[in-house]
PDB file of C-alpha atoms in Angstrom:
ATOM      1  CA  MET A   1     118.423-163.749 -29.932  1.00 39.00           C
ATOM      2  CA  PHE A   2     117.692-167.448 -29.372  1.00 40.00           C
ATOM      3  CA  ARG A   3     115.725-169.108 -32.205  1.00 41.00           C
ATOM      4  CA  LEU A   4     113.177-171.749 -31.264  1.00 44.00           C
ATOM      5  CA  ALA A   5     110.782-173.950 -33.205  1.00 42.00           C
ATOM      6  CA  THR A   6     107.396-172.370 -33.816  1.00 44.00           C
ATOM      7  CA  THR A   7     105.491-175.417 -32.531  1.00 44.00           C
ATOM      8  CA  THR A   8     106.057-178.136 -29.974  1.00 43.00           C
ATOM      9  CA  ALA A   9     105.664-181.846 -30.501  1.00 41.00           C
ATOM     10  CA  ARG A  10     102.037-181.465 -29.462  1.00 43.00           C
ATOM     11  CA  GLY A  11     101.435-178.679 -31.958  1.00 48.00           C
ATOM     12  CA  LEU A  12     101.398-175.890 -29.386  1.00 46.00           C
ATOM     13  CA  ALA A  13     102.683-172.548 -30.565  1.00 48.00           C
ATOM     14  CA  VAL A  14     105.755-171.093 -28.869  1.00 43.00           C
ATOM     15  CA  PRO A  15     107.535-167.763 -29.376  1.00 47.00           C
ATOM     16  CA  LYS A  16     110.124-167.736 -32.145  1.00 46.00           C
ATOM     17  CA  ALA A  17     112.634-165.794 -30.119  1.00 45.00           C
ATOM     18  CA  PHE A  18     113.461-164.624 -26.650  1.00 39.00           C
ATOM     19  CA  ALA A  19     115.525-161.603 -25.730  1.00 42.00           C
ATOM     20  CA  PRO A  20     118.699-162.570 -23.816  1.00 40.00           C
ATOM     21  CA  SER A  21     117.317-160.885 -20.697  1.00 41.00           C
ATOM     22  CA  MET A  22     114.392-163.342 -20.713  1.00 36.00           C
ATOM     23  CA  VAL A  23     116.512-166.476 -20.833  1.00 40.00           C
ATOM     24  CA  ALA A  24     116.298-168.446 -17.589  1.00 41.00           C
ATOM     25  CA  ARG A  25     119.522-168.970 -15.696  1.00 40.00           C
ATOM     26  CA  THR A  26     120.434-172.635 -15.730  1.00 43.00           C
ATOM     27  CA  MET A  27     123.280-172.618 -13.223  1.00 47.00           C
ATOM     28  CA  GLY A  28     123.579-171.051  -9.801  1.00 51.00           C
ATOM     29  CA  THR A  29     126.519-168.935  -8.771  1.00 49.00           C
ATOM     30  CA  HIS A  30     128.726-169.681  -5.830  1.00 49.00           C
ATOM     31  CA  PRO A  31     130.951-167.575  -3.591  1.00 52.00           C
ATOM     32  CA  ASP A  32     134.461-168.951  -3.277  1.00 57.00           C
ATOM     33  CA  ALA A  33     136.256-166.260  -1.280  1.00 70.00           C
ATOM     34  CA  GLY A  34     136.419-168.611   1.684  1.00 86.00           C
ATOM     35  CA  VAL A  35     136.301-168.210   5.432  1.00 94.00           C
ATOM     36  CA  ALA A  36     138.781-165.963   7.218  1.00 95.00           C
ATOM     37  CA  PRO A  37     141.709-167.750   8.912  1.00 96.00           C
ATOM     38  CA  GLU A  38     140.716-166.557  12.395  1.00 96.00           C
ATOM     39  CA  LEU A  39     137.245-168.081  11.990  1.00 96.00           C
ATOM     40  CA  LEU A  40     138.726-171.297  10.633  1.00 97.00           C
ATOM     41  CA  GLU A  41     140.911-171.505  13.729  1.00 97.00           C
ATOM     42  CA  LYS A  42     137.852-171.209  15.986  1.00 96.00           C
ATOM     43  CA  LEU A  43     135.959-173.754  13.897  1.00 97.00           C
ATOM     44  CA  GLY A  44     138.902-176.126  14.174  1.00 96.00           C
ATOM     45  CA  GLU A  45     138.554-176.108  17.961  1.00 95.00           C
ATOM     46  CA  MET A  46     135.126-177.719  17.601  1.00 93.00           C
ATOM     47  CA  SER A  47     134.178-181.339  17.052  1.00 94.00           C
ATOM     48  CA  THR A  48     132.248-182.497  14.011  1.00 96.00           C
ATOM     49  CA  GLN A  49     129.430-183.549  16.352  1.00 93.00           C
ATOM     50  CA  ALA A  50     129.074-179.992  17.654  1.00 92.00           C
ATOM     51  CA  LEU A  51     129.109-178.655  14.092  1.00 95.00           C
ATOM     52  CA  VAL A  52     126.449-181.127  12.931  1.00 95.00           C
ATOM     53  CA  ASP A  53     124.215-180.257  15.892  1.00 92.00           C
ATOM     54  CA  ALA A  54     124.517-176.525  15.256  1.00 93.00           C
ATOM     55  CA  LEU A  55     123.805-176.915  11.542  1.00 95.00           C
ATOM     56  CA  TRP A  56     120.794-179.110  12.332  1.00 92.00           C
ATOM     57  CA  VAL A  57     119.303-176.355  14.475  1.00 88.00           C
ATOM     58  CA  MET A  58     119.911-173.844  11.680  1.00 89.00           C
ATOM     59  CA  GLY A  59     118.106-175.937   9.081  1.00 91.00           C
ATOM     60  CA  TYR A  60     120.986-177.864   7.525  1.00 93.00           C
ATOM     61  CA  PRO A  61     120.413-181.500   8.591  1.00 91.00           C
ATOM     62  CA  GLN A  62     122.378-182.983   5.665  1.00 92.00           C
ATOM     63  CA  CYS A  63     125.942-181.828   6.094  1.00 96.00           C
ATOM     64  CA  GLN A  64     128.168-184.874   6.678  1.00 97.00           C
ATOM     65  CA  ILE A  65     130.150-186.233   3.733  1.00 98.00           C
ATOM     66  CA  GLU A  66     129.152-189.872   3.976  1.00 96.00           C
ATOM     67  CA  GLY A  67     131.938-192.412   3.792  1.00 94.00           C
ATOM     68  CA  ALA A  68     134.866-190.042   4.371  1.00 98.00           C
ATOM     69  CA  ARG A  69     136.872-191.630   7.164  1.00 97.00           C
ATOM     70  CA  PRO A  70     140.327-190.744   8.532  1.00 98.00           C
ATOM     71  CA  LEU A  71     143.200-192.632   6.946  1.00 97.00           C
ATOM     72  CA  ALA A  72     144.932-192.889  10.340  1.00 97.00           C
ATOM     73  CA  PRO A  73     143.943-192.272  13.989  1.00 96.00           C
ATOM     74  CA  GLY A  74     144.143-188.728  15.288  1.00 96.00           C
ATOM     75  CA  MET A  75     143.713-186.972  11.963  1.00 98.00           C
ATOM     76  CA  LYS A  76     141.785-183.689  11.993  1.00 98.00           C
ATOM     77  CA  CYS A  77     141.567-180.811   9.551  1.00 98.00           C
ATOM     78  CA  VAL A  78     139.714-177.576   8.886  1.00 98.00           C
ATOM     79  CA  GLY A  79     139.795-175.329   5.850  1.00 98.00           C
ATOM     80  CA  ASN A  80     138.054-173.796   2.878  1.00 98.00           C
ATOM     81  CA  ALA A  81     136.844-176.232   0.245  1.00 98.00           C
ATOM     82  CA  VAL A  82     138.656-176.478  -3.090  1.00 98.00           C
ATOM     83  CA  THR A  83     136.654-178.816  -5.309  1.00 98.00           C
ATOM     84  CA  VAL A  84     137.383-181.413  -7.978  1.00 98.00           C
ATOM     85  CA  ARG A  85     134.758-183.495  -9.795  1.00 98.00           C
ATOM     86  CA  PHE A  86     135.399-186.781 -11.594  1.00 96.00           C
ATOM     87  CA  LEU A  87     133.287-188.303 -14.373  1.00 97.00           C
ATOM     88  CA  PRO A  88     133.108-191.931 -15.534  1.00 96.00           C
ATOM     89  CA  PHE A  89     135.821-192.737 -18.061  1.00 94.00           C
ATOM     90  CA  ARG A  90     135.232-192.106 -21.766  1.00 93.00           C
ATOM     91  CA  GLN A  91     137.945-191.857 -24.388  1.00 90.00           C
ATOM     92  CA  ASP A  92     136.551-188.648 -25.873  1.00 92.00           C
ATOM     93  CA  LEU A  93     136.507-187.007 -22.433  1.00 91.00           C
ATOM     94  CA  MET A  94     140.152-187.890 -21.955  1.00 88.00           C
ATOM     95  CA  ALA A  95     140.926-186.417 -25.367  1.00 90.00           C
ATOM     96  CA  ASP A  96     139.044-183.181 -24.622  1.00 91.00           C
ATOM     97  CA  LYS A  97     140.334-182.704 -21.069  1.00 89.00           C
ATOM     98  CA  PRO A  98     143.356-180.423 -20.646  1.00 92.00           C
ATOM     99  CA  ALA A  99     146.484-182.518 -20.285  1.00 91.00           C
ATOM    100  CA  GLY A 100     149.477-182.407 -17.974  1.00 92.00           C
ATOM    101  CA  GLU A 101     149.698-179.535 -15.520  1.00 94.00           C
ATOM    102  CA  ALA A 102     146.530-177.995 -16.969  1.00 95.00           C
ATOM    103  CA  SER A 103     144.441-181.021 -15.945  1.00 95.00           C
ATOM    104  CA  PRO A 104     141.704-179.931 -13.495  1.00 96.00           C
ATOM    105  CA  GLU A 105     143.066-181.754 -10.456  1.00 96.00           C
ATOM    106  CA  TYR A 106     146.500-180.164 -10.830  1.00 97.00           C
ATOM    107  CA  VAL A 107     144.971-176.727 -11.262  1.00 97.00           C
ATOM    108  CA  ALA A 108     143.058-177.335  -8.018  1.00 98.00           C
ATOM    109  CA  PHE A 109     146.233-178.435  -6.223  1.00 98.00           C
ATOM    110  CA  GLU A 110     147.785-175.028  -6.876  1.00 98.00           C
ATOM    111  CA  LYS A 111     144.836-173.335  -5.158  1.00 97.00           C
ATOM    112  CA  CYS A 112     145.503-175.294  -1.970  1.00 98.00           C
ATOM    113  CA  GLY A 113     147.512-174.255   1.042  1.00 97.00           C
ATOM    114  CA  PRO A 114     147.382-174.276   4.856  1.00 97.00           C
ATOM    115  CA  ASN A 115     143.802-172.917   4.895  1.00 98.00           C
ATOM    116  CA  GLU A 116     142.357-175.169   2.181  1.00 98.00           C
ATOM    117  CA  VAL A 117     140.862-178.655   2.162  1.00 98.00           C
ATOM    118  CA  LEU A 118     140.752-180.404  -1.213  1.00 98.00           C
ATOM    119  CA  VAL A 119     137.378-182.111  -1.722  1.00 98.00           C
ATOM    120  CA  MET A 120     137.337-184.676  -4.531  1.00 98.00           C
ATOM    121  CA  ALA A 121     134.030-186.124  -5.749  1.00 98.00           C
ATOM    122  CA  SER A 122     134.668-189.652  -7.028  1.00 97.00           C
ATOM    123  CA  THR A 123     132.425-191.689  -9.312  1.00 96.00           C
ATOM    124  CA  GLY A 124     132.392-194.539  -6.821  1.00 96.00           C
ATOM    125  CA  PRO A 125     133.590-195.382  -3.315  1.00 96.00           C
ATOM    126  CA  TRP A 126     136.249-197.872  -4.456  1.00 96.00           C
ATOM    127  CA  GLU A 127     137.740-195.732  -7.227  1.00 97.00           C
ATOM    128  CA  SER A 128     141.110-194.095  -6.629  1.00 96.00           C
ATOM    129  CA  VAL A 129     141.292-190.296  -6.710  1.00 97.00           C
ATOM    130  CA  GLY A 130     145.087-190.425  -6.416  1.00 96.00           C
ATOM    131  CA  GLY A 131     148.090-191.615  -4.484  1.00 96.00           C
ATOM    132  CA  ASP A 132     151.791-191.224  -3.792  1.00 96.00           C
ATOM    133  CA  ILE A 133     153.206-189.231  -6.716  1.00 96.00           C
ATOM    134  CA  LYS A 134     150.104-187.165  -7.449  1.00 96.00           C
ATOM    135  CA  PHE A 135     149.582-186.106  -3.837  1.00 97.00           C
ATOM    136  CA  LEU A 136     153.240-185.311  -3.208  1.00 98.00           C
ATOM    137  CA  ARG A 137     152.336-181.852  -4.476  1.00 98.00           C
ATOM    138  CA  LEU A 138     149.726-181.473  -1.731  1.00 98.00           C
ATOM    139  CA  MET A 139     152.405-182.094   0.879  1.00 98.00           C
ATOM    140  CA  GLN A 140     154.584-179.480  -0.810  1.00 98.00           C
ATOM    141  CA  ARG A 141     151.670-177.042  -0.728  1.00 98.00           C
ATOM    142  CA  ASN A 142     151.239-177.709   3.021  1.00 98.00           C
ATOM    143  CA  ILE A 143     147.558-178.429   2.469  1.00 98.00           C
ATOM    144  CA  ALA A 144     145.151-178.484   5.420  1.00 98.00           C
ATOM    145  CA  GLY A 145     143.643-181.792   4.315  1.00 98.00           C
ATOM    146  CA  LEU A 146     142.102-183.999   1.642  1.00 98.00           C
ATOM    147  CA  VAL A 147     138.514-185.300   1.729  1.00 98.00           C
ATOM    148  CA  THR A 148     136.928-187.673  -0.775  1.00 98.00           C
ATOM    149  CA  ASP A 149     133.998-190.063  -1.057  1.00 98.00           C
ATOM    150  CA  GLY A 150     136.285-192.295  -3.128  1.00 97.00           C
ATOM    151  CA  SER A 151     139.434-194.185  -2.189  1.00 98.00           C
ATOM    152  CA  VAL A 152     143.145-193.408  -2.154  1.00 98.00           C
ATOM    153  CA  ARG A 153     146.143-195.619  -2.889  1.00 97.00           C
ATOM    154  CA  ASP A 154     149.715-195.802  -1.537  1.00 97.00           C
ATOM    155  CA  THR A 155     148.419-195.581   2.018  1.00 97.00           C
ATOM    156  CA  ASP A 156     151.745-195.747   3.854  1.00 97.00           C
ATOM    157  CA  GLU A 157     153.235-192.976   1.724  1.00 97.00           C
ATOM    158  CA  LEU A 158     150.207-190.726   2.206  1.00 97.00           C
ATOM    159  CA  ILE A 159     150.290-191.170   5.972  1.00 97.00           C
ATOM    160  CA  GLY A 160     153.985-190.319   5.851  1.00 97.00           C
ATOM    161  CA  TYR A 161     153.236-187.067   4.027  1.00 97.00           C
ATOM    162  CA  GLY A 162     151.686-185.796   7.242  1.00 97.00           C
ATOM    163  CA  PHE A 163     148.543-184.061   6.005  1.00 98.00           C
ATOM    164  CA  PRO A 164     145.119-185.428   7.054  1.00 98.00           C
ATOM    165  CA  VAL A 165     143.348-187.655   4.528  1.00 98.00           C
ATOM    166  CA  PHE A 166     139.702-188.686   4.770  1.00 98.00           C
ATOM    167  CA  SER A 167     138.452-191.256   2.273  1.00 98.00           C
ATOM    168  CA  PHE A 168     135.914-194.041   1.906  1.00 98.00           C
ATOM    169  CA  SER A 169     138.689-196.627   1.828  1.00 97.00           C
ATOM    170  CA  THR A 170     142.039-197.500   0.322  1.00 97.00           C
ATOM    171  CA  THR A 171     142.716-199.387  -2.892  1.00 96.00           C
ATOM    172  CA  ALA A 172     145.476-200.649  -5.161  1.00 95.00           C
ATOM    173  CA  LYS A 173     143.392-199.839  -8.239  1.00 91.00           C
ATOM    174  CA  GLN A 174     144.313-197.101 -10.685  1.00 89.00           C
ATOM    175  CA  GLY A 175     141.861-194.277 -11.159  1.00 84.00           C
ATOM    176  CA  PRO A 176     142.544-193.175 -14.773  1.00 85.00           C
ATOM    177  CA  ALA A 177     141.161-196.404 -16.221  1.00 83.00           C
ATOM    178  CA  VAL A 178     137.821-195.793 -14.535  1.00 91.00           C
ATOM    179  CA  MET A 179     137.220-192.045 -14.233  1.00 95.00           C
ATOM    180  CA  VAL A 180     138.332-188.670 -15.531  1.00 95.00           C
ATOM    181  CA  PRO A 181     139.137-185.540 -13.459  1.00 94.00           C
ATOM    182  CA  TRP A 182     136.791-183.231 -15.339  1.00 95.00           C
ATOM    183  CA  GLU A 183     136.225-180.023 -13.385  1.00 96.00           C
ATOM    184  CA  GLU A 184     137.764-177.959 -10.621  1.00 97.00           C
ATOM    185  CA  GLY A 185     136.233-175.032  -8.804  1.00 97.00           C
ATOM    186  CA  GLY A 186     132.615-176.041  -9.317  1.00 97.00           C
ATOM    187  CA  VAL A 187     129.765-177.008  -7.026  1.00 98.00           C
ATOM    188  CA  ILE A 188     129.970-180.760  -6.444  1.00 98.00           C
ATOM    189  CA  GLU A 189     128.096-183.594  -4.766  1.00 98.00           C
ATOM    190  CA  CYS A 190     130.423-185.499  -2.478  1.00 98.00           C
ATOM    191  CA  GLY A 191     129.277-188.242  -0.148  1.00 97.00           C
ATOM    192  CA  GLY A 192     125.637-187.323  -0.627  1.00 97.00           C
ATOM    193  CA  VAL A 193     125.951-183.623   0.191  1.00 97.00           C
ATOM    194  CA  THR A 194     126.578-180.449  -1.780  1.00 97.00           C
ATOM    195  CA  VAL A 195     129.959-178.754  -1.463  1.00 98.00           C
ATOM    196  CA  ARG A 196     130.568-175.270  -2.825  1.00 97.00           C
ATOM    197  CA  PRO A 197     134.027-173.764  -3.249  1.00 97.00           C
ATOM    198  CA  GLY A 198     134.713-171.663  -0.171  1.00 96.00           C
ATOM    199  CA  ASP A 199     132.535-173.762   2.135  1.00 98.00           C
ATOM    200  CA  ALA A 200     134.203-174.634   5.419  1.00 98.00           C
ATOM    201  CA  ILE A 201     135.222-178.267   5.908  1.00 98.00           C
ATOM    202  CA  LEU A 202     135.798-179.764   9.349  1.00 98.00           C
ATOM    203  CA  ALA A 203     136.914-183.378   9.625  1.00 98.00           C
ATOM    204  CA  ASP A 204     137.918-185.521  12.595  1.00 98.00           C
ATOM    205  CA  GLN A 205     137.633-189.125  13.811  1.00 97.00           C
ATOM    206  CA  ASP A 206     133.854-189.121  13.313  1.00 97.00           C
ATOM    207  CA  GLY A 207     133.968-187.994   9.684  1.00 97.00           C
ATOM    208  CA  ALA A 208     133.911-184.881   7.505  1.00 98.00           C
ATOM    209  CA  VAL A 209     131.298-182.113   7.658  1.00 98.00           C
ATOM    210  CA  VAL A 210     130.637-179.205   5.305  1.00 98.00           C
ATOM    211  CA  CYS A 211     129.396-175.828   6.546  1.00 98.00           C
ATOM    212  CA  PRO A 212     128.271-172.994   4.248  1.00 96.00           C
ATOM    213  CA  GLY A 213     130.937-170.329   4.478  1.00 95.00           C
ATOM    214  CA  SER A 214     128.460-167.558   5.221  1.00 94.00           C
ATOM    215  CA  LEU A 215     127.196-169.392   8.324  1.00 95.00           C
ATOM    216  CA  VAL A 216     130.485-170.185  10.044  1.00 96.00           C
ATOM    217  CA  GLU A 217     130.454-167.308  12.541  1.00 95.00           C
ATOM    218  CA  GLU A 218     126.851-167.998  13.571  1.00 93.00           C
ATOM    219  CA  VAL A 219     127.483-171.747  13.703  1.00 94.00           C
ATOM    220  CA  ILE A 220     130.444-171.307  16.054  1.00 94.00           C
ATOM    221  CA  LYS A 221     128.324-169.237  18.421  1.00 91.00           C
ATOM    222  CA  SER A 222     125.446-171.725  18.316  1.00 89.00           C
ATOM    223  CA  ALA A 223     127.729-174.737  18.766  1.00 89.00           C
ATOM    224  CA  HIS A 224     129.479-173.319  21.813  1.00 87.00           C
ATOM    225  CA  GLU A 225     126.156-172.445  23.407  1.00 89.00           C
ATOM    226  CA  ARG A 226     124.794-175.932  22.749  1.00 87.00           C
ATOM    227  CA  GLU A 227     127.893-177.533  24.233  1.00 88.00           C
ATOM    228  CA  GLU A 228     127.443-175.452  27.393  1.00 89.00           C
ATOM    229  CA  ILE A 229     123.811-176.565  27.624  1.00 90.00           C
ATOM    230  CA  GLU A 230     124.807-180.203  27.118  1.00 89.00           C
ATOM    231  CA  VAL A 231     127.250-179.918  30.019  1.00 92.00           C
ATOM    232  CA  ILE A 232     124.402-178.634  32.211  1.00 93.00           C
ATOM    233  CA  ILE A 233     122.141-181.494  31.102  1.00 93.00           C
ATOM    234  CA  LYS A 234     124.808-184.123  31.724  1.00 93.00           C
ATOM    235  CA  GLU A 235     125.579-182.734  35.167  1.00 94.00           C
ATOM    236  CA  GLU A 236     121.887-182.778  36.037  1.00 92.00           C
ATOM    237  CA  LEU A 237     121.437-186.371  34.799  1.00 93.00           C
ATOM    238  CA  SER A 238     124.534-187.441  36.745  1.00 95.00           C
ATOM    239  CA  LYS A 239     123.174-185.809  39.881  1.00 94.00           C
ATOM    240  CA  ASN A 240     119.613-187.034  39.365  1.00 92.00           C
ATOM    241  CA  PRO A 241     119.762-190.215  37.219  1.00 94.00           C
ATOM    242  CA  GLY A 242     116.979-190.694  34.726  1.00 92.00           C
ATOM    243  CA  PRO A 243     116.192-190.913  30.997  1.00 93.00           C
ATOM    244  CA  ALA A 244     117.978-188.298  28.875  1.00 93.00           C
ATOM    245  CA  GLY A 245     114.721-187.737  26.983  1.00 92.00           C
ATOM    246  CA  LYS A 246     113.602-185.407  29.732  1.00 91.00           C
ATOM    247  CA  TYR A 247     115.975-182.778  28.360  1.00 89.00           C
ATOM    248  CA  TYR A 248     117.560-184.169  25.207  1.00 86.00           C
ATOM    249  CA  PRO A 249     117.762-183.827  22.253  1.00 82.00           C
ATOM    250  CA  PHE A 250     116.804-180.187  22.200  1.00 82.00           C
ATOM    251  CA  LYS A 251     116.079-177.747  19.427  1.00 82.00           C
ATOM    252  CA  PRO A 252     114.662-174.224  19.612  1.00 84.00           C
ATOM    253  CA  PRO A 253     111.994-173.334  20.354  1.00 86.00           C
ATOM    254  CA  ILE A 254     111.882-175.316  23.585  1.00 84.00           C
ATOM    255  CA  LYS A 255     108.694-175.452  25.646  1.00 88.00           C
ATOM    256  CA  VAL A 256     108.277-172.628  28.140  1.00 91.00           C
ATOM    257  CA  ASP A 257     108.093-174.040  31.685  1.00 90.00           C
ATOM    258  CA  GLY A 258     109.137-177.464  30.391  1.00 91.00           C
ATOM    259  CA  PRO A 259     111.905-179.486  32.119  1.00 91.00           C
ATOM    260  CA  LEU A 260     114.750-178.054  30.013  1.00 90.00           C
ATOM    261  CA  TYR A 261     113.384-174.511  30.289  1.00 90.00           C
ATOM    262  CA  ASN A 262     113.268-174.748  34.077  1.00 90.00           C
ATOM    263  CA  LEU A 263     116.752-176.273  34.228  1.00 90.00           C
ATOM    264  CA  LEU A 264     118.215-173.493  32.092  1.00 88.00           C
ATOM    265  CA  LYS A 265     116.275-170.855  34.010  1.00 88.00           C
ATOM    266  CA  GLU A 266     118.215-171.973  37.069  1.00 90.00           C
ATOM    267  CA  LYS A 267     121.603-172.685  35.480  1.00 90.00           C
ATOM    268  CA  LYS A 268     121.918-170.433  32.415  1.00 88.00           C
ATOM    269  CA  PRO A 269     118.987-167.982  32.083  1.00 90.00           C
ATOM    270  CA  GLU A 270     120.735-165.819  29.492  1.00 88.00           C
ATOM    271  CA  VAL A 271     120.076-168.412  26.763  1.00 85.00           C
ATOM    272  CA  LEU A 272     116.325-168.685  27.340  1.00 85.00           C
ATOM    273  CA  GLY A 273     115.460-165.964  24.846  1.00 84.00           C
ATOM    274  CA  ARG A 274     117.221-167.770  22.006  1.00 80.00           C
ATOM    275  CA  MET A 275     116.172-171.242  23.125  1.00 84.00           C
ATOM    276  CA  THR A 276     112.496-170.232  23.190  1.00 84.00           C
ATOM    277  CA  GLY A 277     112.781-168.424  19.849  1.00 78.00           C
ATOM    278  CA  GLN A 278     112.038-165.007  21.348  1.00 77.00           C
ATOM    279  CA  THR A 279     115.435-163.561  20.405  1.00 74.00           C
ATOM    280  CA  LYS A 280     118.275-164.510  18.084  1.00 65.00           C
TER     281      LYS A 280
END
């Protein structure tokens, strides 16, 4: 039983006890099984733009991890999110945090492999989440990639490790003097968006995007269909020049007998049911 005061500050009476079954849950749960490798492979064939567009249509307009940019040209990665959260430095936090190999970031490293992307939520864009020696282990684990809204150090060494890194910037600063790696495996806020363990991460030259793991299969289908429609629109605008606003941007349900509807009726009628919201 949970004992409570019999009155509030305003003198209002409250129950003295609640049964455990009546206690409100204060933290959500999160699946962390991850996305199957075959689906990750298909997701990796997409661009982040296609993923963002598909998620937008499905009601997830905020999905890009702001500030996460590739450390070098040509970097791309896809994988299940493994999360680490930093907190601003305090001496008592450092004293209470597990030390050495049991520190949260090192525990997270051991969960990473070819199908995982490590997502590290920094306390600030210029603070270092790690560098050369710390991230050597990620190379050894053959990690799919690293994404952070903070910065990394030892840039040349990290590029030489060969795994994709996406960060706000680079820095020579040390991280431990500013922040503490406090938790691994939890739901985090990174770059202005929520990331749950097991979410799918796709990152390329335009940034890093998070997709709820349960939506990946549907997102892939939607993205491919949208890309096919965009090809039709571009071909039509190339053939008959004019403002793109006649057809684009588009989001179901589109107007029946409108310009895009009539174009698709001629070029790809099988999508009209979904595009008009009549079928899924």
